[in-house]
Amino acid sequence: SIDYIVLAGGGSGGWFGSSTSGGGGGAGGWLTGNAYSVTAGSSITVVIGSGGAGAPSSGGYGSNGANSGIYSSSPFPAVWSTGGGGGGQGYGPGNVGYNGYSGGSGGGAGGGQAPTSASGGLGTPGQGNNGGTSSTDSSGGGGGAGAAGSNFSPAGAGASGGAGLETALTGTSTYYAGGGGGNRNSPGATTGGVGGIGGGGNGADSYFYSPTGVKVATAGQALTGGGGGGGSGGFPGNVSGAAGGSGIVTGK
């Protein structure tokens, strides 16, 4: 028998429109177990999910990551984890941001300017957590992970991605499945949200308000299932949401 981790690809960050913010991508679904039955000399098929592609600079939702899994001949059961949810895009009907996509962990909601907030995508029970809500001042929520993604903050940095989970299965204590940080695009903002520990990417800095001029959202790290950071909008350029990190299947 083997002990295993099956981690799907992370979702990518969202983005849409000028002066608005994308939600962070959710981490890939995490499944771990022990005593998975195998037969000596037999083959086990391994599928490793890719991370979701980043939202284009012309606007849109982030993309969900692909599923990962292992399976062998019947009667042994398959083990499949669900790709992370893409981050929501900003400024939907009535200037409300769009909800994040559901997945292994949910993507963060996109920012808008309306009396109500958008919701983060739902995580898959037993695999991940929900994404964070967005604000009513153009700020996106953080992507979910082992911990739920952060909701928008009233001031300062963008919402952080949820922290991932730690394991020593491979012999070295390692974190996986961090959520992507959301962007904050409103007065007083200094930086985009921080990606969650375990491979989550950072959200882009607000274009108008960053004192450093650094705007780029960073991708989820490969082989961690981390979510990508949310993008931002602003004159004279826009920053697309970043890609999610690929998943991993490992065991001993």
PDB file of N, CA, C and O in Angstrom, residues 188-232:
ATOM      1  N   GLY A 188      -5.554  54.870  -0.961  1.00  0.00           N
ATOM      2  CA  GLY A 188      -4.932  54.376   0.253  1.00  0.00           C
ATOM      3  C   GLY A 188      -4.270  53.028   0.092  1.00  0.00           C
ATOM      4  O   GLY A 188      -3.550  52.584   0.979  1.00  0.00           O
ATOM      5  N   ALA A 189      -4.509  52.369  -1.036  1.00  0.00           N
ATOM      6  CA  ALA A 189      -3.887  51.070  -1.245  1.00  0.00           C
ATOM      7  C   ALA A 189      -2.402  51.233  -1.544  1.00  0.00           C
ATOM      8  O   ALA A 189      -1.981  52.175  -2.190  1.00  0.00           O
ATOM      9  N   THR A 190      -1.614  50.304  -1.043  1.00  0.00           N
ATOM     10  CA  THR A 190      -0.181  50.347  -1.316  1.00  0.00           C
ATOM     11  C   THR A 190       0.294  49.131  -2.084  1.00  0.00           C
ATOM     12  O   THR A 190       1.194  49.223  -2.907  1.00  0.00           O
ATOM     13  N   THR A 191      -0.288  47.974  -1.838  1.00  0.00           N
ATOM     14  CA  THR A 191       0.161  46.758  -2.515  1.00  0.00           C
ATOM     15  C   THR A 191      -1.034  45.862  -2.800  1.00  0.00           C
ATOM     16  O   THR A 191      -2.094  45.985  -2.195  1.00  0.00           O
ATOM     17  N   GLY A 192      -0.826  44.948  -3.723  1.00  0.00           N
ATOM     18  CA  GLY A 192      -1.809  43.902  -3.915  1.00  0.00           C
ATOM     19  C   GLY A 192      -1.766  42.917  -2.763  1.00  0.00           C
ATOM     20  O   GLY A 192      -0.843  42.905  -1.948  1.00  0.00           O
ATOM     21  N   GLY A 193      -2.783  42.066  -2.687  1.00  0.00           N
ATOM     22  CA  GLY A 193      -2.840  41.068  -1.629  1.00  0.00           C
ATOM     23  C   GLY A 193      -1.723  40.046  -1.745  1.00  0.00           C
ATOM     24  O   GLY A 193      -1.265  39.717  -2.840  1.00  0.00           O
ATOM     25  N   VAL A 194      -1.294  39.528  -0.621  1.00  0.00           N
ATOM     26  CA  VAL A 194      -0.197  38.562  -0.569  1.00  0.00           C
ATOM     27  C   VAL A 194      -0.747  37.159  -0.823  1.00  0.00           C
ATOM     28  O   VAL A 194      -1.777  36.770  -0.277  1.00  0.00           O
ATOM     29  N   GLY A 195      -0.037  36.402  -1.647  1.00  0.00           N
ATOM     30  CA  GLY A 195      -0.420  35.019  -1.874  1.00  0.00           C
ATOM     31  C   GLY A 195      -0.245  34.189  -0.611  1.00  0.00           C
ATOM     32  O   GLY A 195       0.660  34.412   0.186  1.00  0.00           O
ATOM     33  N   GLY A 196      -1.132  33.220  -0.426  1.00  0.00           N
ATOM     34  CA  GLY A 196      -1.069  32.377   0.758  1.00  0.00           C
ATOM     35  C   GLY A 196       0.155  31.478   0.762  1.00  0.00           C
ATOM     36  O   GLY A 196       0.626  31.027  -0.286  1.00  0.00           O
ATOM     37  N   ILE A 197       0.712  31.202   1.937  1.00  0.00           N
ATOM     38  CA  ILE A 197       1.844  30.311   2.074  1.00  0.00           C
ATOM     39  C   ILE A 197       1.489  28.955   1.462  1.00  0.00           C
ATOM     40  O   ILE A 197       0.398  28.438   1.656  1.00  0.00           O
ATOM     41  N   GLY A 198       2.396  28.426   0.675  1.00  0.00           N
ATOM     42  CA  GLY A 198       2.126  27.202  -0.040  1.00  0.00           C
ATOM     43  C   GLY A 198       1.961  27.413  -1.534  1.00  0.00           C
ATOM     44  O   GLY A 198       1.308  26.630  -2.211  1.00  0.00           O
ATOM     45  N   GLY A 199       2.554  28.468  -2.068  1.00  0.00           N
ATOM     46  CA  GLY A 199       2.612  28.641  -3.511  1.00  0.00           C
ATOM     47  C   GLY A 199       1.641  29.616  -4.118  1.00  0.00           C
ATOM     48  O   GLY A 199       1.576  29.742  -5.338  1.00  0.00           O
ATOM     49  N   GLY A 200       0.835  30.334  -3.317  1.00  0.00           N
ATOM     50  CA  GLY A 200      -0.095  31.303  -3.882  1.00  0.00           C
ATOM     51  C   GLY A 200       0.614  32.527  -4.436  1.00  0.00           C
ATOM     52  O   GLY A 200       1.616  32.983  -3.883  1.00  0.00           O
ATOM     53  N   GLY A 201       0.113  33.079  -5.555  1.00  0.00           N
ATOM     54  CA  GLY A 201       0.703  34.263  -6.166  1.00  0.00           C
ATOM     55  C   GLY A 201       0.152  35.549  -5.583  1.00  0.00           C
ATOM     56  O   GLY A 201      -0.977  35.594  -5.084  1.00  0.00           O
ATOM     57  N   ASN A 202       0.926  36.620  -5.641  1.00  0.00           N
ATOM     58  CA  ASN A 202       0.510  37.927  -5.134  1.00  0.00           C
ATOM     59  C   ASN A 202      -0.401  38.643  -6.129  1.00  0.00           C
ATOM     60  O   ASN A 202      -0.241  38.527  -7.339  1.00  0.00           O
ATOM     61  N   GLY A 203      -1.354  39.419  -5.594  1.00  0.00           N
ATOM     62  CA  GLY A 203      -2.170  40.267  -6.442  1.00  0.00           C
ATOM     63  C   GLY A 203      -1.384  41.457  -6.944  1.00  0.00           C
ATOM     64  O   GLY A 203      -0.384  41.875  -6.348  1.00  0.00           O
ATOM     65  N   ALA A 204      -1.821  42.025  -8.065  1.00  0.00           N
ATOM     66  CA  ALA A 204      -1.158  43.200  -8.619  1.00  0.00           C
ATOM     67  C   ALA A 204      -1.331  44.406  -7.705  1.00  0.00           C
ATOM     68  O   ALA A 204      -2.329  44.528  -7.004  1.00  0.00           O
ATOM     69  N   ASP A 205      -0.351  45.306  -7.727  1.00  0.00           N
ATOM     70  CA  ASP A 205      -0.508  46.587  -7.060  1.00  0.00           C
ATOM     71  C   ASP A 205      -1.569  47.407  -7.786  1.00  0.00           C
ATOM     72  O   ASP A 205      -1.742  47.302  -9.000  1.00  0.00           O
ATOM     73  N   SER A 206      -2.243  48.254  -7.026  1.00  0.00           N
ATOM     74  CA  SER A 206      -3.159  49.192  -7.652  1.00  0.00           C
ATOM     75  C   SER A 206      -2.380  50.114  -8.577  1.00  0.00           C
ATOM     76  O   SER A 206      -1.387  50.718  -8.178  1.00  0.00           O
ATOM     77  N   TYR A 207      -2.839  50.242  -9.809  1.00  0.00           N
ATOM     78  CA  TYR A 207      -2.086  51.042 -10.771  1.00  0.00           C
ATOM     79  C   TYR A 207      -2.025  52.506 -10.372  1.00  0.00           C
ATOM     80  O   TYR A 207      -0.995  53.159 -10.459  1.00  0.00           O
ATOM     81  N   PHE A 208      -3.144  53.037  -9.919  1.00  0.00           N
ATOM     82  CA  PHE A 208      -3.181  54.464  -9.602  1.00  0.00           C
ATOM     83  C   PHE A 208      -2.444  54.814  -8.322  1.00  0.00           C
ATOM     84  O   PHE A 208      -1.934  55.906  -8.171  1.00  0.00           O
ATOM     85  N   TYR A 209      -2.399  53.886  -7.352  1.00  0.00           N
ATOM     86  CA  TYR A 209      -2.002  54.269  -6.006  1.00  0.00           C
ATOM     87  C   TYR A 209      -0.707  53.641  -5.516  1.00  0.00           C
ATOM     88  O   TYR A 209      -0.269  53.937  -4.427  1.00  0.00           O
ATOM     89  N   SER A 210      -0.105  52.765  -6.287  1.00  0.00           N
ATOM     90  CA  SER A 210       1.131  52.155  -5.840  1.00  0.00           C
ATOM     91  C   SER A 210       2.264  53.173  -5.845  1.00  0.00           C
ATOM     92  O   SER A 210       2.531  53.806  -6.865  1.00  0.00           O
ATOM     93  N   PRO A 211       2.965  53.353  -4.722  1.00  0.00           N
ATOM     94  CA  PRO A 211       4.072  54.315  -4.703  1.00  0.00           C
ATOM     95  C   PRO A 211       5.290  53.823  -5.471  1.00  0.00           C
ATOM     96  O   PRO A 211       6.148  54.611  -5.838  1.00  0.00           O
ATOM     97  N   THR A 212       5.369  52.523  -5.719  1.00  0.00           N
ATOM     98  CA  THR A 212       6.539  51.969  -6.392  1.00  0.00           C
ATOM     99  C   THR A 212       6.324  51.798  -7.885  1.00  0.00           C
ATOM    100  O   THR A 212       7.278  51.608  -8.632  1.00  0.00           O
ATOM    101  N   GLY A 213       5.078  51.843  -8.334  1.00  0.00           N
ATOM    102  CA  GLY A 213       4.805  51.608  -9.740  1.00  0.00           C
ATOM    103  C   GLY A 213       4.826  50.144 -10.121  1.00  0.00           C
ATOM    104  O   GLY A 213       4.679  49.803 -11.285  1.00  0.00           O
ATOM    105  N   VAL A 214       5.022  49.245  -9.159  1.00  0.00           N
ATOM    106  CA  VAL A 214       5.022  47.813  -9.440  1.00  0.00           C
ATOM    107  C   VAL A 214       3.578  47.355  -9.559  1.00  0.00           C
ATOM    108  O   VAL A 214       2.758  47.585  -8.678  1.00  0.00           O
ATOM    109  N   LYS A 215       3.248  46.698 -10.674  1.00  0.00           N
ATOM    110  CA  LYS A 215       1.851  46.384 -10.917  1.00  0.00           C
ATOM    111  C   LYS A 215       1.597  44.895 -11.177  1.00  0.00           C
ATOM    112  O   LYS A 215       0.450  44.472 -11.213  1.00  0.00           O
ATOM    113  N   VAL A 216       2.631  44.125 -11.387  1.00  0.00           N
ATOM    114  CA  VAL A 216       2.456  42.782 -11.926  1.00  0.00           C
ATOM    115  C   VAL A 216       1.902  41.814 -10.894  1.00  0.00           C
ATOM    116  O   VAL A 216       2.394  41.731  -9.765  1.00  0.00           O
ATOM    117  N   ALA A 217       0.880  41.072 -11.283  1.00  0.00           N
ATOM    118  CA  ALA A 217       0.402  39.956 -10.470  1.00  0.00           C
ATOM    119  C   ALA A 217       1.303  38.744 -10.718  1.00  0.00           C
ATOM    120  O   ALA A 217       1.772  38.531 -11.837  1.00  0.00           O
ATOM    121  N   THR A 218       1.556  37.946  -9.692  1.00  0.00           N
ATOM    122  CA  THR A 218       2.444  36.804  -9.840  1.00  0.00           C
ATOM    123  C   THR A 218       1.643  35.502  -9.872  1.00  0.00           C
ATOM    124  O   THR A 218       0.574  35.383  -9.274  1.00  0.00           O
ATOM    125  N   ALA A 219       2.200  34.531 -10.565  1.00  0.00           N
ATOM    126  CA  ALA A 219       1.526  33.253 -10.758  1.00  0.00           C
ATOM    127  C   ALA A 219       1.671  32.360  -9.531  1.00  0.00           C
ATOM    128  O   ALA A 219       2.603  32.512  -8.729  1.00  0.00           O
ATOM    129  N   GLY A 220       0.747  31.425  -9.383  1.00  0.00           N
ATOM    130  CA  GLY A 220       0.918  30.376  -8.392  1.00  0.00           C
ATOM    131  C   GLY A 220       2.125  29.522  -8.741  1.00  0.00           C
ATOM    132  O   GLY A 220       2.432  29.299  -9.922  1.00  0.00           O
ATOM    133  N   GLN A 221       2.834  29.054  -7.758  1.00  0.00           N
ATOM    134  CA  GLN A 221       4.065  28.301  -8.009  1.00  0.00           C
ATOM    135  C   GLN A 221       3.756  26.921  -8.582  1.00  0.00           C
ATOM    136  O   GLN A 221       2.801  26.263  -8.182  1.00  0.00           O
ATOM    137  N   ALA A 222       4.588  26.504  -9.530  1.00  0.00           N
ATOM    138  CA  ALA A 222       4.429  25.193 -10.139  1.00  0.00           C
ATOM    139  C   ALA A 222       4.574  24.087  -9.098  1.00  0.00           C
ATOM    140  O   ALA A 222       5.336  24.213  -8.141  1.00  0.00           O
ATOM    141  N   LEU A 223       3.829  23.019  -9.286  1.00  0.00           N
ATOM    142  CA  LEU A 223       3.881  21.819  -8.444  1.00  0.00           C
ATOM    143  C   LEU A 223       3.467  22.087  -6.998  1.00  0.00           C
ATOM    144  O   LEU A 223       3.847  21.358  -6.091  1.00  0.00           O
ATOM    145  N   THR A 224       2.675  23.134  -6.802  1.00  0.00           N
ATOM    146  CA  THR A 224       2.133  23.417  -5.468  1.00  0.00           C
ATOM    147  C   THR A 224       0.608  23.506  -5.478  1.00  0.00           C
ATOM    148  O   THR A 224      -0.005  23.496  -4.414  1.00  0.00           O
ATOM    149  N   GLY A 225       0.002  23.657  -6.648  1.00  0.00           N
ATOM    150  CA  GLY A 225      -1.434  23.895  -6.720  1.00  0.00           C
ATOM    151  C   GLY A 225      -1.844  25.265  -6.231  1.00  0.00           C
ATOM    152  O   GLY A 225      -3.009  25.481  -5.925  1.00  0.00           O
ATOM    153  N   GLY A 226      -0.913  26.225  -6.163  1.00  0.00           N
ATOM    154  CA  GLY A 226      -1.223  27.563  -5.665  1.00  0.00           C
ATOM    155  C   GLY A 226      -2.054  28.372  -6.641  1.00  0.00           C
ATOM    156  O   GLY A 226      -1.922  28.232  -7.863  1.00  0.00           O
ATOM    157  N   GLY A 227      -2.938  29.239  -6.119  1.00  0.00           N
ATOM    158  CA  GLY A 227      -3.740  30.117  -6.958  1.00  0.00           C
ATOM    159  C   GLY A 227      -2.950  31.317  -7.444  1.00  0.00           C
ATOM    160  O   GLY A 227      -2.010  31.784  -6.780  1.00  0.00           O
ATOM    161  N   GLY A 228      -3.307  31.844  -8.610  1.00  0.00           N
ATOM    162  CA  GLY A 228      -2.653  33.021  -9.162  1.00  0.00           C
ATOM    163  C   GLY A 228      -3.224  34.313  -8.602  1.00  0.00           C
ATOM    164  O   GLY A 228      -4.365  34.373  -8.159  1.00  0.00           O
ATOM    165  N   GLY A 229      -2.414  35.374  -8.615  1.00  0.00           N
ATOM    166  CA  GLY A 229      -2.837  36.669  -8.099  1.00  0.00           C
ATOM    167  C   GLY A 229      -3.809  37.383  -9.022  1.00  0.00           C
ATOM    168  O   GLY A 229      -3.790  37.196 -10.245  1.00  0.00           O
ATOM    169  N   GLY A 230      -4.676  38.223  -8.424  1.00  0.00           N
ATOM    170  CA  GLY A 230      -5.645  38.992  -9.193  1.00  0.00           C
ATOM    171  C   GLY A 230      -5.015  40.189  -9.875  1.00  0.00           C
ATOM    172  O   GLY A 230      -4.068  40.796  -9.366  1.00  0.00           O
ATOM    173  N   GLY A 231      -5.525  40.553 -11.040  1.00  0.00           N
ATOM    174  CA  GLY A 231      -5.011  41.677 -11.803  1.00  0.00           C
ATOM    175  C   GLY A 231      -5.705  42.987 -11.455  1.00  0.00           C
ATOM    176  O   GLY A 231      -6.623  43.036 -10.628  1.00  0.00           O
ATOM    177  N   SER A 232      -5.243  44.068 -12.093  1.00  0.00           N
ATOM    178  CA  SER A 232      -5.787  45.397 -11.805  1.00  0.00           C
ATOM    179  C   SER A 232      -5.989  46.166 -13.095  1.00  0.00           C
ATOM    180  O   SER A 232      -5.465  45.805 -14.153  1.00  0.00           O
TER     181      SER A 232
END
